[in-house]
Short mmCIF file of C-alpha atoms and ligand atoms in Angstrom, two decimals:
data_model
loop_
_atom_site.label_atom_id
_atom_site.label_comp_id
_atom_site.label_asym_id
_atom_site.label_seq_id
_atom_site.Cartn_x
_atom_site.Cartn_y
_atom_site.Cartn_z
CA MET A 1 0.00 0.00 0.00
CA ILE A 2 1.16 3.53 -0.74
CA ASN A 3 2.48 5.63 2.12
CA PRO A 4 0.29 8.68 2.62
CA ALA A 5 2.03 12.04 3.09
CA ILE A 6 2.68 12.76 6.75
CA THR A 7 0.50 15.59 7.98
CA ARG A 8 -0.49 16.70 11.47
CA ASP A 9 -4.07 15.48 10.92
CA LEU A 10 -2.84 12.06 9.83
CA VAL A 11 -0.53 11.62 12.84
CA LEU A 12 -3.22 12.96 15.17
CA ALA A 13 -5.64 10.31 13.87
CA MET A 14 -3.18 7.45 14.51
CA PRO A 15 -4.09 5.57 17.72
CA LYS A 16 -1.00 6.05 19.89
CA THR A 17 0.46 5.38 23.33
CA ASP A 18 2.17 7.72 25.76
CA LEU A 19 4.08 5.55 28.21
CA HIS A 20 6.35 8.19 29.74
CA CYS A 21 4.24 11.08 30.97
CA HIS A 22 4.69 12.86 34.30
CA LEU A 23 1.48 14.05 35.94
CA ASP A 24 3.17 17.01 37.63
CA GLY A 25 4.83 18.08 34.38
CA SER A 26 1.74 17.78 32.19
CA LEU A 27 -0.86 20.17 33.64
CA ARG A 28 -2.58 22.96 31.74
CA LEU A 29 -1.27 26.48 32.42
CA SER A 30 -4.83 27.66 33.01
CA THR A 31 -5.33 24.91 35.59
CA ILE A 32 -2.25 25.94 37.57
CA LEU A 33 -3.66 29.48 37.76
CA ASP A 34 -7.12 28.18 38.75
CA LEU A 35 -5.74 25.86 41.41
CA ALA A 36 -3.54 28.61 42.88
CA LYS A 37 -6.51 30.96 43.06
CA GLU A 38 -8.79 28.37 44.64
CA GLN A 39 -6.19 27.57 47.31
CA GLY A 40 -5.01 31.13 47.97
CA ILE A 41 -1.50 30.32 46.73
CA THR A 42 0.60 33.21 45.43
CA LEU A 43 2.59 32.27 42.34
CA THR A 44 5.45 34.33 40.93
CA ALA A 45 3.40 34.83 37.73
CA HIS A 46 -0.25 35.79 37.41
CA ASP A 47 -1.03 34.98 33.81
CA GLU A 48 -0.32 32.14 31.40
CA GLU A 49 2.45 33.97 29.62
CA GLY A 50 4.36 34.80 32.81
CA LEU A 51 3.83 31.30 34.14
CA ALA A 52 5.13 29.72 30.92
CA ARG A 53 8.31 31.78 31.31
CA ALA A 54 8.66 30.91 35.00
CA ILE A 55 8.70 27.18 34.24
CA HIS A 56 10.94 27.54 31.15
CA MET A 57 8.13 26.01 29.08
CA GLY A 58 9.64 24.57 25.93
CA GLU A 59 12.94 26.41 26.49
CA ILE A 60 16.39 24.87 26.57
CA CYS A 61 17.55 24.49 30.20
CA ASP A 62 21.08 24.31 31.61
CA ASP A 63 20.70 20.61 32.39
CA LEU A 64 18.28 18.08 33.90
CA VAL A 65 18.55 19.57 37.39
CA ASP A 66 17.67 23.03 36.05
CA TYR A 67 14.73 21.52 34.12
CA LEU A 68 13.42 19.84 37.27
CA LYS A 69 13.06 23.22 39.03
CA ALA A 70 9.78 23.88 37.19
CA PHE A 71 8.18 21.13 39.24
CA GLY A 72 8.39 23.37 42.32
CA VAL A 73 5.66 25.51 40.75
CA THR A 74 3.38 22.67 39.67
CA LEU A 75 3.77 20.75 42.94
CA SER A 76 2.82 23.83 44.97
CA VAL A 77 -0.77 23.61 43.65
CA LEU A 78 -1.03 19.80 43.87
CA GLN A 79 -1.27 19.30 47.63
CA GLU A 80 -5.02 18.59 47.80
CA ASP A 81 -6.82 15.44 46.66
CA TRP A 82 -9.36 17.32 44.53
CA ALA A 83 -6.55 19.13 42.71
CA LEU A 84 -4.87 15.80 41.88
CA GLU A 85 -8.18 14.33 40.75
CA ARG A 86 -8.70 17.28 38.41
CA VAL A 87 -5.26 17.21 36.78
CA ALA A 88 -5.39 13.43 36.28
CA TYR A 89 -8.78 13.77 34.61
CA GLU A 90 -7.58 16.65 32.42
CA LEU A 91 -4.48 14.73 31.41
CA ILE A 92 -6.69 11.91 30.10
CA ALA A 93 -8.77 14.51 28.23
CA ASP A 94 -5.63 16.07 26.72
CA ALA A 95 -4.26 12.66 25.76
CA HIS A 96 -7.56 11.85 24.07
CA ALA A 97 -7.40 15.11 22.08
CA ASP A 98 -3.88 14.03 21.04
CA GLY A 99 -5.10 10.67 19.64
CA VAL A 100 -3.69 8.65 22.53
CA ARG A 101 -5.45 5.30 22.99
CA TYR A 102 -3.40 4.13 26.00
CA LEU A 103 -1.64 6.33 28.54
CA GLU A 104 0.67 5.56 31.45
CA ILE A 105 0.82 8.40 33.97
CA ARG A 106 3.65 8.61 36.49
CA TYR A 107 4.38 10.71 39.56
CA CYS A 108 5.94 10.54 43.02
CA PRO A 109 3.23 10.52 45.72
CA VAL A 110 5.47 11.70 48.60
CA LEU A 111 5.82 15.08 46.88
CA HIS A 112 2.14 15.72 47.60
CA LEU A 113 2.06 15.44 51.39
CA ASP A 114 2.72 19.08 52.39
CA LYS A 115 -0.85 19.68 53.53
CA GLY A 116 -1.37 16.43 55.35
CA MET A 117 -2.67 14.02 52.72
CA ARG A 118 -1.91 10.35 53.38
CA ASP A 119 0.12 8.33 50.82
CA THR A 120 -2.90 6.23 49.91
CA GLN A 121 -5.12 9.29 49.52
CA VAL A 122 -2.64 10.78 47.02
CA VAL A 123 -2.85 7.63 44.90
CA GLU A 124 -6.63 7.23 45.22
CA ALA A 125 -7.19 10.83 44.09
CA VAL A 126 -5.17 10.34 40.90
CA LEU A 127 -6.79 6.97 40.14
CA SER A 128 -10.20 8.51 40.59
CA GLY A 129 -9.40 11.29 38.07
CA MET A 130 -8.06 8.69 35.64
CA GLU A 131 -11.21 6.57 35.97
CA ARG A 132 -13.43 9.60 35.34
CA GLY A 133 -11.37 10.44 32.24
CA GLN A 134 -11.46 6.85 31.04
CA ARG A 135 -15.26 6.70 31.37
CA GLU A 136 -15.67 9.95 29.48
CA PHE A 137 -13.04 9.62 26.76
CA GLY A 138 -12.43 5.87 26.40
CA VAL A 139 -8.67 6.24 26.90
CA ASP A 140 -7.26 3.28 28.85
CA SER A 141 -4.58 4.15 31.36
CA GLY A 142 -2.29 2.85 34.07
CA LEU A 143 -0.44 4.53 36.91
CA ILE A 144 3.30 4.29 37.58
CA ILE A 145 4.64 5.24 41.01
CA CYS A 146 8.04 6.95 40.93
CA GLY A 147 10.81 6.73 43.48
CA LEU A 148 13.31 9.57 43.21
CA ARG A 149 17.06 9.17 42.93
CA ASN A 150 17.71 12.36 44.90
CA ILE A 151 15.53 11.28 47.84
CA ASP A 152 16.81 8.70 50.36
CA PRO A 153 16.44 4.97 49.51
CA PRO A 154 14.10 4.25 52.48
CA THR A 155 11.60 6.61 50.83
CA SER A 156 11.87 4.64 47.59
CA LEU A 157 11.13 1.49 49.58
CA ARG A 158 8.09 3.18 51.14
CA LEU A 159 6.92 4.15 47.63
CA ALA A 160 7.50 0.61 46.41
CA ARG A 161 5.27 -0.65 49.25
CA LEU A 162 2.65 1.83 48.18
CA ALA A 163 2.85 0.56 44.59
CA VAL A 164 2.46 -3.03 45.83
CA SER A 165 -0.63 -2.09 47.83
CA PHE A 166 -2.26 -0.72 44.66
CA LYS A 167 -1.24 -3.60 42.39
CA ASP A 168 -4.21 -4.67 40.25
CA ARG A 169 -6.03 -1.53 41.42
CA GLY A 170 -4.65 0.84 38.80
CA VAL A 171 -0.92 0.84 39.51
CA VAL A 172 0.90 -0.94 36.66
CA GLY A 173 4.52 -0.17 37.39
CA PHE A 174 7.31 1.45 39.40
CA ASP A 175 9.92 3.95 38.18
CA LEU A 176 13.01 5.72 39.40
CA ALA A 177 13.10 9.39 38.37
CA GLY A 178 14.86 12.55 39.58
CA ALA A 179 18.45 13.76 39.30
CA GLU A 180 20.39 10.96 37.61
CA LEU A 181 23.96 12.22 37.81
CA ASP A 182 25.69 11.20 41.08
CA HIS A 183 22.56 9.36 42.28
CA PRO A 184 23.08 5.72 41.24
CA ALA A 185 20.05 3.46 40.84
CA LYS A 186 21.72 0.66 42.78
CA ASP A 187 21.28 2.68 46.00
CA HIS A 188 17.55 2.04 45.54
CA VAL A 189 17.85 -1.65 44.83
CA GLU A 190 15.76 -2.72 47.83
CA ALA A 191 12.72 -0.93 46.44
CA PHE A 192 13.18 -2.82 43.17
CA TYR A 193 13.55 -6.17 44.94
CA LEU A 194 10.20 -5.56 46.59
CA ILE A 195 8.62 -4.55 43.29
CA ARG A 196 9.94 -7.55 41.39
CA ASN A 197 9.19 -9.99 44.22
CA ASN A 198 5.60 -8.84 43.88
CA ASN A 199 5.60 -9.40 40.10
CA ILE A 200 5.22 -5.73 39.23
CA ALA A 201 6.79 -4.20 36.12
CA CYS A 202 9.43 -1.49 36.42
CA THR A 203 11.04 1.16 34.29
CA LEU A 204 13.90 3.48 35.23
CA HIS A 205 15.01 6.84 33.92
CA ALA A 206 18.55 6.06 32.78
CA GLY A 207 21.09 7.20 30.23
CA GLU A 208 19.60 10.69 30.14
CA ALA A 209 21.96 12.75 32.36
CA ALA A 210 24.46 9.91 32.94
CA GLY A 211 26.19 7.38 30.69
CA ALA A 212 25.50 3.83 29.53
CA GLN A 213 26.70 2.52 32.91
CA SER A 214 23.55 3.98 34.42
CA ILE A 215 21.42 1.92 31.99
CA HIS A 216 23.50 -1.15 32.81
CA GLU A 217 22.73 -0.60 36.50
CA ALA A 218 19.03 -0.03 35.84
CA ILE A 219 18.81 -3.36 34.02
CA HIS A 220 21.21 -5.57 35.96
CA TYR A 221 20.75 -4.26 39.52
CA CYS A 222 17.16 -3.09 39.40
CA GLY A 223 15.70 -5.42 36.74
CA ALA A 224 14.28 -2.68 34.49
CA HIS A 225 11.64 -3.95 32.06
CA ARG A 226 11.83 -0.65 30.18
CA ILE A 227 14.26 2.27 30.09
CA GLY A 228 13.25 5.92 30.25
CA HIS A 229 15.21 7.98 27.67
CA GLY A 230 18.21 5.68 27.19
CA VAL A 231 19.88 8.33 25.03
CA ARG A 232 23.35 7.16 26.01
CA LEU A 233 22.74 3.48 25.32
CA VAL A 234 24.45 4.29 22.04
CA GLU A 235 27.76 4.47 23.95
CA ASP A 236 27.81 0.72 24.72
CA GLY A 237 27.29 -1.62 21.77
CA SER A 238 27.27 -4.77 23.90
CA LEU A 239 24.56 -3.38 26.18
CA LEU A 240 22.62 -2.10 23.17
CA ASN A 241 22.59 -5.60 21.73
CA TYR A 242 21.44 -6.99 25.08
CA VAL A 243 18.59 -4.47 25.25
CA ASN A 244 17.66 -5.31 21.67
CA ASP A 245 17.86 -9.08 22.12
CA ARG A 246 15.76 -8.98 25.30
CA ARG A 247 13.28 -6.61 23.62
CA ILE A 248 13.61 -4.09 26.48
CA PRO A 249 11.72 -1.03 25.25
CA ILE A 250 13.22 2.46 25.31
CA GLU A 251 10.85 5.33 26.10
CA ILE A 252 11.92 8.04 23.63
CA CYS A 253 11.23 11.69 24.51
CA LEU A 254 12.88 13.80 21.80
CA LYS A 255 11.87 17.32 22.78
CA SER A 256 12.60 16.75 26.45
CA ASN A 257 16.05 15.38 25.58
CA VAL A 258 16.84 18.59 23.72
CA GLN A 259 15.47 20.70 26.57
CA THR A 260 17.58 18.99 29.26
CA ARG A 261 20.61 18.96 26.92
CA ALA A 262 20.78 15.16 26.89
CA VAL A 263 21.47 15.85 23.20
CA ASP A 264 22.84 19.07 21.67
CA ASP A 265 20.28 19.08 18.92
CA VAL A 266 17.41 16.80 17.92
CA SER A 267 19.38 15.62 14.86
CA GLN A 268 22.03 14.29 17.28
CA HIS A 269 19.49 11.99 18.97
CA PRO A 270 20.20 8.27 18.37
CA LEU A 271 16.54 7.51 17.50
CA ARG A 272 17.29 6.65 13.86
CA LEU A 273 20.16 4.38 14.85
CA TYR A 274 17.98 2.64 17.46
CA TYR A 275 15.19 2.21 14.93
CA ASP A 276 17.48 0.76 12.29
CA ALA A 277 19.04 -1.60 14.84
CA GLY A 278 15.53 -2.92 15.55
CA LEU A 279 15.22 -1.74 19.15
CA ARG A 280 11.72 -1.65 20.58
CA LEU A 281 10.81 2.01 21.07
CA ALA A 282 7.95 3.94 22.65
CA ILE A 283 7.65 7.56 21.52
CA SER A 284 6.49 9.55 24.56
CA THR A 285 6.08 13.12 25.82
CA ASP A 286 7.82 13.13 29.25
CA ASN A 287 6.22 16.46 30.30
CA ARG A 288 3.47 17.86 28.11
CA LEU A 289 3.47 21.25 29.81
CA ILE A 290 7.10 21.88 30.70
CA THR A 291 8.37 20.57 27.37
CA ASP A 292 5.39 22.09 25.50
CA THR A 293 4.70 18.91 23.55
CA THR A 294 2.21 16.20 22.61
CA VAL A 295 2.70 12.69 21.23
CA THR A 296 1.59 14.03 17.86
CA ASP A 297 4.34 16.69 18.04
CA GLU A 298 6.92 14.04 18.96
CA TYR A 299 5.97 11.85 15.97
CA LEU A 300 6.04 14.83 13.62
CA LEU A 301 9.45 15.85 14.95
CA ALA A 302 10.74 12.29 14.54
CA ALA A 303 9.42 12.14 10.97
CA SER A 304 10.84 15.50 9.91
CA THR A 305 14.22 14.97 11.59
CA PHE A 306 14.89 11.35 10.67
CA GLY A 307 12.89 10.91 7.47
CA PHE A 308 10.42 8.32 8.78
CA ASP A 309 7.63 7.53 6.32
CA PHE A 310 4.11 6.53 7.36
CA THR A 311 4.98 2.84 7.51
CA ALA A 312 7.83 3.65 9.91
CA LEU A 313 5.47 5.70 12.08
CA LYS A 314 3.05 2.77 12.09
CA ARG A 315 5.84 0.51 13.26
CA LEU A 316 6.70 2.95 16.05
CA THR A 317 3.06 3.14 17.10
CA VAL A 318 2.72 -0.63 17.24
CA GLN A 319 5.95 -0.81 19.25
CA GLY A 320 4.42 1.65 21.71
CA PHE A 321 1.51 -0.71 22.35
CA LYS A 322 3.84 -3.70 22.58
CA SER A 323 5.87 -1.84 25.22
CA ALA A 324 2.88 -1.06 27.44
CA PHE A 325 2.61 -2.41 30.99
CA LEU A 326 -0.71 -3.98 30.05
CA PRO A 327 -1.82 -7.55 30.75
CA TYR A 328 -0.98 -9.64 27.69
CA ARG A 329 -4.57 -10.43 26.72
CA LYS A 330 -5.63 -6.82 26.95
CA LYS A 331 -2.59 -5.77 24.96
CA LYS A 332 -3.41 -8.27 22.22
CA ALA A 333 -6.98 -7.05 22.00
CA MET A 334 -5.86 -3.44 21.85
CA LEU A 335 -3.26 -4.25 19.19
CA ARG A 336 -5.94 -5.90 17.07
CA GLU A 337 -8.12 -2.83 17.38
CA VAL A 338 -5.36 -0.35 16.48
CA THR A 339 -4.05 -2.56 13.65
CA ASP A 340 -7.41 -2.29 11.88
CA ILE A 341 -7.39 1.50 12.23
CA LEU A 342 -3.75 1.88 11.15
CA ASP A 343 -4.15 -0.40 8.14
CA GLU A 344 -7.18 1.59 7.02
CA MET A 345 -4.95 4.67 6.98
CA GLY A 346 -2.43 3.22 4.48
CA GLY A 347 1.24 2.22 4.47
CA ALA A 348 2.51 -1.36 4.71
CA PRO A 349 0.11 -3.67 6.61
CA VAL A 350 0.98 -4.04 10.29
CA ALA A 351 1.16 -7.83 9.79
CA GLN A 352 4.13 -7.28 7.48
CA LEU A 353 6.08 -5.05 9.84
CA ASP A 354 8.96 -7.01 11.19
CA GLU A 355 10.63 -4.79 13.72
CA GLN A 356 13.49 -7.17 14.48
CA PHE A 357 14.91 -7.25 10.98
CA GLN A 358 14.03 -3.79 9.80
CA THR A 359 16.72 -2.11 7.77
CA ARG A 360 16.81 1.45 6.51
CA ARG A 361 14.44 1.89 3.59
CA PRO A 362 15.68 3.79 0.59
CA SER A 363 14.18 7.27 0.71
ZN1 ZN B 1 10.69 11.49 32.77
#
């Protein structure tokens, strides 16, 4: 079948996943202002424009640590259960408007305890917003609890316990986020033992602000089932082959990687190399607000930078679904559903896409 020209409308209409999306980095500007007003919180900016500047929305930051500062603003208005419920619901709505069929939302519950909420209340509030969104928009979703590298390991263990207590009740995985450099994942290994001993999936941010060794640690100490970013996997061919052979998905967040200076320029990102090597990839947003992006934007950027045609975008979309922390049967059913839609749209049939042995197509 002929590849249709890649347009925004076409990419928007593709059923997609967003597997790496931080709740506290993906609010609407207008909602931050509303929530601040409703709670009597004084922000440094009083309109959307000023607020966008204050959080460096879409701007290049000094590094990951500088980028993470914006979360101080968003977290200040997310200390009440109703506020969390609202932003989770709105995130599902925004994902729906972006053509996302399946969304995994992640956040760190202990960052929401300033006004006395209990750990469980923080999780229940978000799950309740997600359920409301799912009912209204038909977007399936799962929640990932994040430990943070720059917070002490006992807190990660406490968060892992929290994830275990919500297993099969909306929580689908555990993550390690936060400042990567000088905060090795292996310090948090106990949390990951607990997670894996309870048969829960895990992903770790790794190879974003530190080298391939950090990815090695995420996989071999913590048992990562997916890797967040993995930009620097390219530095270790042996590990890259291992990740490829084991089909460990990499959550790719192009715009965010430019913003945190994980890459100097989007054209320097190893996405094309990963794709040609046959790695399993999941194009994701990271932070819809702070990075000023959507999954549609990320696909368009990938296509324009690396010359992907529609068939290649289909392959990436299918890989997104394959990478999801979904029960196998549900994943199969969802893949069947999206395959029909994607094949209707054109390009090579999904059944013929063989991600393992893909080689660069002549352009
Ligand atoms: Zn992230």
